[in-house]
Short mmCIF file of C-alpha atoms and ligand atoms in Angstrom, two decimals:
data_model
loop_
_atom_site.label_atom_id
_atom_site.label_comp_id
_atom_site.label_asym_id
_atom_site.label_seq_id
_atom_site.Cartn_x
_atom_site.Cartn_y
_atom_site.Cartn_z
CA MET A 986 -11.25 -2.04 8.18
CA ASN A 987 -8.13 -1.53 10.28
CA ALA A 988 -9.08 -2.04 13.97
CA TYR A 989 -7.40 1.16 15.14
CA VAL A 990 -9.22 3.24 12.50
CA ALA A 991 -12.52 1.59 13.48
CA SER A 992 -11.91 2.40 17.16
CA VAL A 993 -11.24 6.10 16.42
CA ILE A 994 -14.38 6.33 14.27
CA ASP A 995 -16.37 4.75 17.11
CA TYR A 996 -14.88 7.22 19.55
CA VAL A 997 -15.85 10.20 17.35
CA LYS A 998 -19.38 8.82 16.95
CA GLN A 999 -19.74 8.60 20.71
CA ALA A 1000 -18.04 11.86 21.63
CA HIS A 1001 -19.60 13.94 18.82
CA GLY A 1002 -22.89 12.18 18.16
CA ASN A 1003 -24.67 15.53 18.20
CA GLU A 1004 -22.48 16.82 15.34
CA PRO A 1005 -23.50 14.61 12.39
CA GLU A 1006 -21.62 16.60 9.72
CA PHE A 1007 -18.37 16.26 11.66
CA VAL A 1008 -18.90 12.52 12.20
CA GLN A 1009 -19.64 12.15 8.46
CA THR A 1010 -16.39 13.73 7.28
CA VAL A 1011 -14.28 11.91 9.87
CA GLU A 1012 -15.79 8.60 8.80
CA GLU A 1013 -15.13 9.34 5.12
CA VAL A 1014 -11.51 10.43 5.57
CA LEU A 1015 -10.51 7.78 8.12
CA SER A 1016 -12.12 4.94 6.15
CA SER A 1017 -10.03 6.00 3.15
CA VAL A 1018 -6.77 5.96 5.09
CA SER A 1019 -7.47 2.60 6.71
CA PRO A 1020 -5.03 0.71 4.41
CA ILE A 1021 -2.31 3.24 5.28
CA MET A 1022 -2.69 2.40 8.95
CA ASP A 1023 -2.09 -1.27 8.18
CA ALA A 1024 1.18 -0.30 6.51
CA HIS A 1025 2.26 2.21 9.18
CA PRO A 1026 1.86 0.80 12.70
CA GLU A 1027 4.00 3.69 13.98
CA TYR A 1028 1.01 6.03 13.63
CA GLU A 1029 -1.09 3.86 15.93
CA LYS A 1030 1.74 3.62 18.42
CA VAL A 1031 1.50 7.36 19.15
CA ASP A 1032 -2.30 7.40 18.75
CA LEU A 1033 -1.98 9.85 15.86
CA LEU A 1034 -5.54 9.61 14.55
CA LYS A 1035 -7.06 10.48 17.90
CA ARG A 1036 -5.05 13.70 17.82
CA MET A 1037 -5.97 14.32 14.19
CA VAL A 1038 -9.71 14.33 14.92
CA GLU A 1039 -9.35 16.77 17.82
CA PRO A 1040 -9.08 20.51 16.94
CA GLU A 1041 -5.96 22.12 18.40
CA ARG A 1042 -8.28 24.75 19.82
CA MET A 1043 -11.71 26.22 19.22
CA PHE A 1044 -13.10 29.58 20.33
CA THR A 1045 -16.73 30.43 20.90
CA PHE A 1046 -17.60 34.06 21.35
CA ARG A 1047 -20.47 36.49 21.70
CA VAL A 1048 -21.15 38.88 18.82
CA CYS A 1049 -23.56 41.65 19.75
CA TRP A 1050 -24.62 44.38 17.38
CA MET A 1051 -27.32 46.96 16.79
CA ASP A 1052 -29.65 46.96 13.78
CA ASP A 1053 -30.77 50.06 11.84
CA LYS A 1054 -33.86 50.45 14.04
CA GLY A 1055 -31.72 50.63 17.15
CA GLU A 1056 -32.61 47.12 18.33
CA TYR A 1057 -29.94 44.86 19.82
CA HIS A 1058 -28.99 41.35 18.72
CA THR A 1059 -26.64 38.71 20.06
CA ASN A 1060 -25.20 36.06 17.75
CA ARG A 1061 -22.70 33.28 18.34
CA GLY A 1062 -19.27 33.29 16.69
CA TRP A 1063 -16.67 30.50 16.34
CA ARG A 1064 -13.14 29.94 15.15
CA CYS A 1065 -11.77 26.43 15.01
CA GLN A 1066 -7.97 26.15 14.61
CA PHE A 1067 -8.03 22.54 13.61
CA ASN A 1068 -4.50 21.61 12.66
CA GLY A 1069 -1.38 23.78 12.43
CA ALA A 1070 1.21 21.09 11.63
CA ILE A 1071 2.03 22.31 8.10
CA GLY A 1072 1.48 26.06 8.33
CA PRO A 1073 -0.50 28.91 9.89
CA TYR A 1074 -4.16 28.02 10.38
CA LYS A 1075 -6.10 28.91 7.22
CA GLY A 1076 -9.72 28.73 6.20
CA GLY A 1077 -12.87 30.70 5.61
CA LEU A 1078 -15.63 32.21 7.73
CA ARG A 1079 -19.23 31.19 7.14
CA PHE A 1080 -22.12 33.46 8.12
CA GLN A 1081 -25.34 31.49 7.86
CA LYS A 1082 -28.35 30.89 10.09
CA ASN A 1083 -27.74 27.13 10.44
CA VAL A 1084 -24.07 27.39 11.54
CA TYR A 1085 -23.16 25.62 14.81
CA GLU A 1086 -20.05 23.88 16.24
CA GLY A 1087 -20.57 20.72 14.15
CA ILE A 1088 -20.54 22.64 10.84
CA ILE A 1089 -17.44 24.63 11.79
CA LYS A 1090 -15.60 21.49 12.88
CA PHE A 1091 -16.53 19.50 9.76
CA LEU A 1092 -15.32 22.38 7.60
CA GLY A 1093 -12.11 22.78 9.63
CA PHE A 1094 -11.33 19.06 9.35
CA GLU A 1095 -11.89 19.06 5.56
CA GLN A 1096 -9.88 22.25 5.22
CA THR A 1097 -6.85 20.63 6.87
CA PHE A 1098 -6.54 18.01 4.12
CA LYS A 1099 -7.56 20.36 1.32
CA ASN A 1100 -4.87 22.84 2.30
CA SER A 1101 -2.36 20.01 2.50
CA LEU A 1102 -3.25 18.97 -1.08
CA THR A 1103 -2.46 22.46 -2.42
CA GLY A 1104 1.20 21.88 -1.57
CA LEU A 1105 1.30 25.31 0.12
CA PRO A 1106 2.20 25.76 3.80
CA MET A 1107 -1.26 26.23 5.31
CA GLY A 1108 -2.82 24.51 8.31
CA GLY A 1109 -6.57 23.94 8.57
CA ALA A 1110 -9.13 26.23 10.21
CA LYS A 1111 -12.71 27.44 9.84
CA GLY A 1112 -14.95 29.91 11.57
CA GLY A 1113 -18.22 31.72 11.32
CA SER A 1114 -21.44 32.75 12.95
CA ASP A 1115 -25.14 31.92 13.03
CA PHE A 1116 -25.72 35.51 11.83
CA ASP A 1117 -28.16 35.51 8.88
CA PRO A 1118 -26.99 38.05 6.29
CA ALA A 1119 -30.28 37.83 4.34
CA GLY A 1120 -32.02 41.18 4.15
CA LYS A 1121 -29.43 43.05 6.25
CA SER A 1122 -28.32 46.54 5.22
CA ASP A 1123 -24.67 47.39 4.52
CA ALA A 1124 -24.54 49.31 7.81
CA GLU A 1125 -25.88 46.33 9.76
CA VAL A 1126 -23.37 43.99 8.12
CA MET A 1127 -20.59 46.48 8.93
CA ARG A 1128 -21.55 46.70 12.60
CA PHE A 1129 -21.80 42.93 12.81
CA CYS A 1130 -18.37 42.43 11.17
CA GLN A 1131 -16.78 45.01 13.47
CA SER A 1132 -18.17 43.27 16.50
CA PHE A 1133 -17.08 39.86 15.18
CA MET A 1134 -13.52 41.07 14.61
CA THR A 1135 -13.36 42.75 18.00
CA ALA A 1136 -13.89 39.32 19.55
CA LEU A 1137 -11.50 37.52 17.18
CA TYR A 1138 -8.57 39.85 16.44
CA ARG A 1139 -6.32 38.79 19.31
CA TYR A 1140 -6.33 35.15 18.17
CA ILE A 1141 -5.42 35.65 14.49
CA GLY A 1142 -2.52 37.15 12.50
CA PRO A 1143 -0.58 36.66 9.24
CA ASP A 1144 1.63 33.98 10.87
CA ILE A 1145 -1.02 32.66 13.27
CA ASP A 1146 -4.38 32.18 11.60
CA VAL A 1147 -5.65 33.70 8.35
CA PRO A 1148 -9.43 33.73 7.81
CA ALA A 1149 -11.13 34.36 4.45
CA GLY A 1150 -14.65 34.11 3.04
CA ASP A 1151 -17.03 31.19 2.82
CA MET A 1152 -20.84 31.27 2.46
CA GLY A 1153 -22.22 34.66 3.47
CA VAL A 1154 -18.75 36.26 3.58
CA GLY A 1155 -17.49 37.97 0.43
CA GLY A 1156 -15.48 41.04 -0.48
CA ARG A 1157 -17.73 43.44 1.43
CA GLU A 1158 -17.47 41.51 4.70
CA ILE A 1159 -13.69 40.95 4.35
CA GLY A 1160 -13.30 44.72 3.88
CA TYR A 1161 -15.20 45.54 7.07
CA LEU A 1162 -13.36 42.80 8.98
CA TYR A 1163 -9.95 44.06 7.85
CA GLY A 1164 -10.81 47.68 8.64
CA GLN A 1165 -11.64 46.76 12.21
CA TYR A 1166 -8.56 44.53 12.59
CA ARG A 1167 -6.33 47.39 11.42
CA ARG A 1168 -8.02 49.84 13.77
CA LEU A 1169 -7.63 47.54 16.76
CA LYS A 1170 -4.05 46.42 16.08
CA GLY A 1171 -2.71 49.69 14.68
CA VAL A 1172 -0.44 47.86 12.22
CA TRP A 1173 -0.50 47.14 8.50
CA GLU A 1174 -0.86 43.37 8.56
CA ASN A 1175 -2.99 42.74 5.51
CA GLY A 1176 -1.84 39.11 5.31
CA VAL A 1177 -4.22 38.43 8.21
CA LEU A 1178 -7.17 37.95 5.84
CA THR A 1179 -7.50 36.82 2.23
CA GLY A 1180 -10.15 37.59 -0.35
CA LYS A 1181 -9.40 41.30 0.10
CA GLY A 1182 -10.22 44.02 -2.43
CA MET A 1183 -7.51 44.92 -4.95
CA THR A 1184 -6.90 48.37 -3.44
CA TYR A 1185 -5.61 46.98 -0.13
CA GLY A 1186 -3.71 43.82 -0.99
CA GLY A 1187 -6.15 41.42 -2.61
CA SER A 1188 -5.02 39.03 -5.32
CA LEU A 1189 -6.22 38.98 -8.90
CA ILE A 1190 -8.34 35.87 -9.62
CA ARG A 1191 -9.14 35.18 -5.92
CA PRO A 1192 -12.89 35.83 -6.41
CA GLU A 1193 -13.18 33.36 -9.28
CA ALA A 1194 -10.35 31.03 -8.21
CA THR A 1195 -12.45 28.21 -6.70
CA GLY A 1196 -14.47 27.88 -9.91
CA TYR A 1197 -11.46 28.25 -12.20
CA GLY A 1198 -9.56 25.68 -10.16
CA ALA A 1199 -12.49 23.24 -10.31
CA VAL A 1200 -12.55 23.52 -14.11
CA TYR A 1201 -8.75 23.08 -14.35
CA TYR A 1202 -9.04 19.98 -12.19
CA LEU A 1203 -11.90 18.67 -14.33
CA GLN A 1204 -9.78 19.26 -17.44
CA GLU A 1205 -6.97 17.13 -15.98
CA VAL A 1206 -9.32 14.27 -15.17
CA LEU A 1207 -10.91 14.38 -18.62
CA LYS A 1208 -7.50 14.55 -20.29
CA HIS A 1209 -6.55 11.42 -18.40
CA GLU A 1210 -9.68 9.77 -19.82
CA ASN A 1211 -8.72 10.94 -23.35
CA ASP A 1212 -11.67 13.27 -23.30
CA THR A 1213 -12.14 17.05 -23.28
CA ILE A 1214 -14.41 19.61 -21.69
CA GLU A 1215 -15.41 21.07 -25.06
CA GLY A 1216 -19.09 20.58 -25.84
CA LYS A 1217 -19.89 19.13 -22.40
CA ARG A 1218 -23.18 20.14 -20.78
CA ILE A 1219 -22.58 21.14 -17.18
CA ALA A 1220 -25.21 21.50 -14.45
CA ILE A 1221 -24.23 23.69 -11.52
CA SER A 1222 -26.11 24.09 -8.28
CA GLY A 1223 -25.58 27.34 -6.42
CA TYR A 1224 -24.89 30.80 -7.80
CA GLY A 1225 -22.14 32.08 -5.52
CA ASN A 1226 -18.54 32.74 -6.50
CA VAL A 1227 -17.75 29.04 -6.98
CA ALA A 1228 -20.63 28.68 -9.44
CA TRP A 1229 -19.89 31.78 -11.46
CA GLY A 1230 -16.16 31.00 -11.61
CA ILE A 1231 -17.05 27.63 -13.15
CA MET A 1232 -19.57 29.23 -15.51
CA ARG A 1233 -17.00 31.67 -16.80
CA LYS A 1234 -14.06 29.27 -17.25
CA ALA A 1235 -16.11 26.34 -18.55
CA THR A 1236 -17.85 28.59 -21.09
CA GLU A 1237 -14.48 30.03 -22.17
CA LEU A 1238 -13.23 26.48 -22.78
CA GLY A 1239 -16.21 25.53 -24.96
CA ALA A 1240 -18.54 23.79 -22.47
CA LYS A 1241 -22.18 24.77 -22.16
CA VAL A 1242 -23.73 25.86 -18.88
CA THR A 1243 -27.45 26.27 -19.47
CA TYR A 1244 -28.78 26.04 -15.96
CA PHE A 1245 -27.92 26.89 -12.37
CA SER A 1246 -29.86 26.90 -9.12
CA GLY A 1247 -30.51 28.88 -5.96
CA PRO A 1248 -32.07 27.84 -2.65
CA ASP A 1249 -35.65 27.80 -3.99
CA GLY A 1250 -35.45 26.94 -7.66
CA TYR A 1251 -33.41 26.77 -10.83
CA ILE A 1252 -32.91 28.76 -14.02
CA TYR A 1253 -32.87 27.34 -17.53
CA ASP A 1254 -31.27 29.55 -20.15
CA PRO A 1255 -30.99 27.77 -23.52
CA ASP A 1256 -28.60 30.44 -24.84
CA GLY A 1257 -26.02 29.71 -22.13
CA VAL A 1258 -25.89 31.53 -18.82
CA ASP A 1259 -25.29 35.31 -18.81
CA ILE A 1260 -22.53 35.34 -16.20
CA LYS A 1261 -22.47 39.10 -15.73
CA LYS A 1262 -26.15 39.00 -14.91
CA VAL A 1263 -25.65 36.18 -12.39
CA MET A 1264 -22.91 38.18 -10.63
CA ASP A 1265 -24.98 41.34 -10.68
CA ILE A 1266 -27.97 39.58 -9.08
CA LYS A 1267 -25.90 37.78 -6.45
CA GLN A 1268 -23.17 40.24 -5.55
CA LYS A 1269 -24.53 43.71 -6.21
CA ARG A 1270 -28.24 43.30 -5.70
CA ARG A 1271 -28.22 40.26 -3.41
CA ALA A 1272 -31.52 39.22 -4.99
CA ARG A 1273 -33.23 35.86 -5.61
CA ILE A 1274 -32.40 33.98 -8.80
CA SER A 1275 -35.94 34.24 -10.16
CA VAL A 1276 -34.97 37.84 -11.02
CA TYR A 1277 -32.73 36.35 -13.74
CA ALA A 1278 -35.75 34.95 -15.62
CA ASP A 1279 -37.59 38.29 -15.23
CA GLU A 1280 -34.72 40.12 -16.90
CA VAL A 1281 -33.18 37.72 -19.42
CA PRO A 1282 -35.55 37.06 -22.36
CA GLY A 1283 -35.91 33.37 -23.26
CA SER A 1284 -34.82 32.06 -19.85
CA GLU A 1285 -37.10 30.23 -17.43
CA TYR A 1286 -37.37 29.94 -13.64
CA HIS A 1287 -38.58 26.66 -12.11
CA GLU A 1288 -39.49 26.17 -8.45
CA GLY A 1289 -37.60 23.53 -6.44
CA ARG A 1290 -33.80 23.52 -6.22
CA LYS A 1291 -33.57 19.72 -6.63
CA GLY A 1292 -35.06 19.93 -10.13
CA ILE A 1293 -31.65 20.74 -11.50
CA TRP A 1294 -30.44 17.16 -11.06
CA THR A 1295 -33.36 15.74 -13.08
CA LEU A 1296 -32.18 17.50 -16.26
CA LYS A 1297 -29.85 16.11 -18.90
CA CYS A 1298 -26.19 16.92 -18.33
CA ASP A 1299 -22.79 15.33 -18.90
CA ILE A 1300 -21.18 16.70 -15.77
CA ALA A 1301 -22.86 17.69 -12.49
CA MET A 1302 -21.08 20.17 -10.25
CA PRO A 1303 -22.81 20.68 -6.89
CA CYS A 1304 -21.58 24.05 -5.60
CA ALA A 1305 -24.20 25.03 -3.04
CA SER A 1306 -23.93 23.33 0.36
CA GLN A 1307 -23.17 20.19 2.36
CA ASN A 1308 -25.36 17.13 1.75
CA GLU A 1309 -27.30 18.82 -1.05
CA MET A 1310 -27.16 15.74 -3.34
CA ASP A 1311 -28.58 12.39 -2.23
CA ALA A 1312 -28.69 8.93 -3.81
CA ASP A 1313 -32.00 9.66 -5.60
CA ASP A 1314 -30.49 12.73 -7.24
CA VAL A 1315 -27.54 10.61 -8.41
CA GLN A 1316 -29.95 8.01 -9.82
CA HIS A 1317 -31.67 10.74 -11.89
CA LEU A 1318 -28.28 11.89 -13.16
CA ILE A 1319 -27.29 8.34 -14.12
CA ASP A 1320 -30.65 7.77 -15.87
CA ASN A 1321 -29.95 10.87 -17.94
CA GLY A 1322 -26.49 9.73 -19.01
CA CYS A 1323 -24.39 11.91 -16.71
CA MET A 1324 -20.73 10.77 -16.67
CA ALA A 1325 -19.15 12.76 -13.84
CA VAL A 1326 -19.84 14.46 -10.50
CA PHE A 1327 -17.31 17.05 -9.38
CA GLU A 1328 -17.81 18.73 -6.03
CA GLY A 1329 -17.53 22.52 -5.95
CA ALA A 1330 -18.96 22.84 -2.43
CA ASN A 1331 -17.61 21.17 0.71
CA MET A 1332 -19.12 17.68 1.17
CA PRO A 1333 -22.19 18.25 -1.06
CA LEU A 1334 -22.81 14.50 -1.49
CA THR A 1335 -24.27 12.29 1.20
CA PRO A 1336 -22.33 9.05 1.85
CA GLU A 1337 -25.07 7.11 0.02
CA ALA A 1338 -24.75 9.45 -2.98
CA ILE A 1339 -20.97 8.90 -3.12
CA GLU A 1340 -21.51 5.14 -2.95
CA LYS A 1341 -23.90 5.31 -5.89
CA VAL A 1342 -21.58 7.51 -7.94
CA LEU A 1343 -18.60 5.20 -7.39
CA GLY A 1344 -20.66 2.01 -7.75
CA ASN A 1345 -21.88 3.11 -11.17
CA GLY A 1346 -18.45 4.01 -12.47
CA LEU A 1347 -19.00 7.75 -12.76
CA LEU A 1348 -15.96 10.00 -12.51
CA TYR A 1349 -15.98 11.66 -9.10
CA SER A 1350 -13.90 14.18 -7.24
CA PRO A 1351 -14.38 15.24 -3.62
CA GLY A 1352 -14.45 18.96 -2.84
CA LYS A 1353 -11.19 18.90 -0.94
CA ALA A 1354 -9.44 18.27 -4.28
CA SER A 1355 -11.67 19.93 -6.88
CA ASN A 1356 -12.50 23.09 -4.89
CA ALA A 1357 -8.98 23.63 -3.50
CA GLY A 1358 -8.26 26.38 -6.04
CA GLY A 1359 -9.89 28.97 -3.79
CA VAL A 1360 -7.73 28.44 -0.77
CA ALA A 1361 -4.70 27.85 -3.02
CA THR A 1362 -5.15 31.34 -4.42
CA SER A 1363 -5.59 32.60 -0.86
CA GLY A 1364 -2.13 31.11 -0.25
CA LEU A 1365 -0.87 33.05 -3.27
CA GLU A 1366 -2.46 36.20 -1.83
CA MET A 1367 -0.57 35.60 1.44
CA SER A 1368 2.69 35.25 -0.51
CA GLN A 1369 2.08 38.52 -2.35
CA ASN A 1370 1.29 40.29 0.93
CA SER A 1371 4.50 38.93 2.49
CA ILE A 1372 6.71 40.18 -0.32
CA ARG A 1373 4.64 43.39 -0.69
CA MET A 1374 4.12 42.85 -4.38
CA SER A 1375 1.18 42.06 -6.67
CA TRP A 1376 1.39 39.49 -9.39
CA SER A 1377 -0.33 39.92 -12.76
CA PHE A 1378 -3.49 38.07 -13.73
CA ASP A 1379 -1.47 35.68 -15.92
CA GLU A 1380 1.08 34.98 -13.17
CA VAL A 1381 -1.61 34.05 -10.63
CA ASP A 1382 -3.59 32.07 -13.20
CA GLU A 1383 -0.54 30.09 -14.24
CA LYS A 1384 0.34 29.25 -10.63
CA LEU A 1385 -3.25 28.24 -9.87
CA HIS A 1386 -3.33 26.05 -12.98
CA GLY A 1387 -0.06 24.38 -11.95
CA ILE A 1388 -1.37 23.73 -8.42
CA MET A 1389 -4.56 22.07 -9.72
CA LYS A 1390 -2.53 19.87 -12.06
CA ASN A 1391 -0.32 18.84 -9.14
CA ILE A 1392 -3.36 18.06 -7.00
CA PHE A 1393 -4.74 15.77 -9.67
CA LYS A 1394 -1.38 14.03 -9.99
CA ALA A 1395 -1.06 13.62 -6.20
CA CYS A 1396 -4.61 12.20 -5.95
CA TYR A 1397 -4.18 9.90 -8.93
CA ASP A 1398 -0.78 8.60 -7.79
CA ALA A 1399 -2.14 7.91 -4.31
CA SER A 1400 -5.10 6.02 -5.81
CA VAL A 1401 -2.64 3.85 -7.76
CA GLU A 1402 -0.56 3.21 -4.66
CA CYS A 1403 -3.69 2.12 -2.81
CA GLY A 1404 -4.48 -0.36 -5.60
CA GLN A 1405 -7.56 1.51 -6.81
CA PRO A 1406 -6.38 3.57 -9.80
CA GLY A 1407 -8.74 6.45 -10.55
CA ASN A 1408 -10.54 6.43 -7.18
CA LEU A 1409 -9.90 10.12 -6.60
CA MET A 1410 -11.79 10.23 -3.32
CA LEU A 1411 -9.43 7.67 -1.86
CA GLY A 1412 -6.48 9.42 -3.51
CA ALA A 1413 -7.41 12.87 -2.18
CA ASN A 1414 -7.94 11.63 1.37
CA VAL A 1415 -4.74 9.60 1.43
CA ALA A 1416 -2.51 12.22 -0.22
CA GLY A 1417 -3.94 15.06 1.89
CA CYS A 1418 -3.74 13.11 5.12
CA LEU A 1419 -0.24 11.64 4.73
CA LYS A 1420 1.53 15.00 4.56
CA VAL A 1421 -0.24 16.22 7.70
CA ALA A 1422 0.41 12.91 9.45
CA ASP A 1423 4.13 12.99 8.65
CA ALA A 1424 4.45 16.62 9.80
CA MET A 1425 2.70 15.72 13.06
CA MET A 1426 4.96 12.72 13.56
CA ALA A 1427 8.06 14.85 12.97
CA GLN A 1428 6.93 17.44 15.54
CA GLY A 1429 6.33 14.94 18.33
CA VAL A 1430 3.37 14.55 20.62
CA VAL A 1431 2.02 18.10 20.81
O1 2IT B 2236 -13.78 26.18 1.63
C1 2IT B 2236 -12.79 26.87 1.32
O2 2IT B 2236 -11.75 26.37 0.89
C2 2IT B 2236 -12.89 28.31 1.50
N1 2IT B 2236 -13.94 28.78 1.94
C3 2IT B 2236 -11.74 29.22 1.19
C4 2IT B 2236 -10.85 29.35 2.35
C5 2IT B 2236 -9.71 30.34 2.18
O3 2IT B 2236 -9.00 30.50 3.18
O4 2IT B 2236 -9.53 30.93 1.12
#
């Protein structure tokens, strides 16, 4: 490994040893770009990587709110504006009990390179709270979102920083957040958030865009292998918007999704997943997935979320959470003849799992490439808000499709340039990183 890259990784390990997820992503990305550093000593000369691993700024704030019983709660909120070299900061908000600085920083770092890969002018950011949305009423969620935005509104804006959803933040939360932003600012600046409802400036396809994009990306990879998605059996972990976007598009294109999972178990439905039912359970009723088996005749619920990787599938798409798939899971997949692992979530594979996938010649794509369709469509939502127009379903879909094709081409070309054709992890990290690096170089030491 290049000595400069090794020294920056060591520095991050020392300075951020208590943030393992952040250390993990930095190590992955920087190891990939090591050959680039050999070829470009000018980056080392200005200590570029040290600046790249340091967020431009990060806010921590108090979010206090009252529950329906009149009791008071105080949560912690964060926004990390990681890198603004190529555009306004952009990235989602995650509301989940286990959120802390390390999670927000890992997501912000990944987002920087993902956004770069989309080809759209968006810098990298992420935010969120350790608020646990489980079991909260609409009124509680509204009061929490209003309090969150009251702390955040002065630091964001359509040309400054544009949050969106991530885990625990969907259309309902974005609505409450925008309402409070508008009340506080007294202006119509709907480009400040993406993932909005259609009645106030949302974009068609945004809710399903991450899943659609992942399937478009998968199609490109398979086409390159002279293969097709038709008839493929796909296993998906998770049942959020990424998962149901994949279910819908993959099914439309002739693949078969017969199982999906939640935090405590998985569903097997031999007839192919009833997507409407999945959305109804997750979005409207916010219920556990076992309800699916209670209501869909012929389907089964099995305890244990890991079980999903022990089943036969051609393509595994982890869409739940970071580090959800380890080397043992990959071994089960390989034993069952699985040919590809495509990440729908951010960093769902442990480093050992990635090593096993690559070592056994499976096709593999990191989330920053295969799940970039979500933020890409957020970028399209920002464009529509700027020109005060709405594009049709077909217009947005066509643009999204084009972006995913370009991402594959950028990743593949970079893998060839690095002498490892088809290593899309390397390609994604190199292609994503180079654009940001060159923009930072052009703008001087800031
Ligand atoms: O991980 C992601 O790319 C997102 N949560 C979407 C971010 C966005 O700004 O649409």
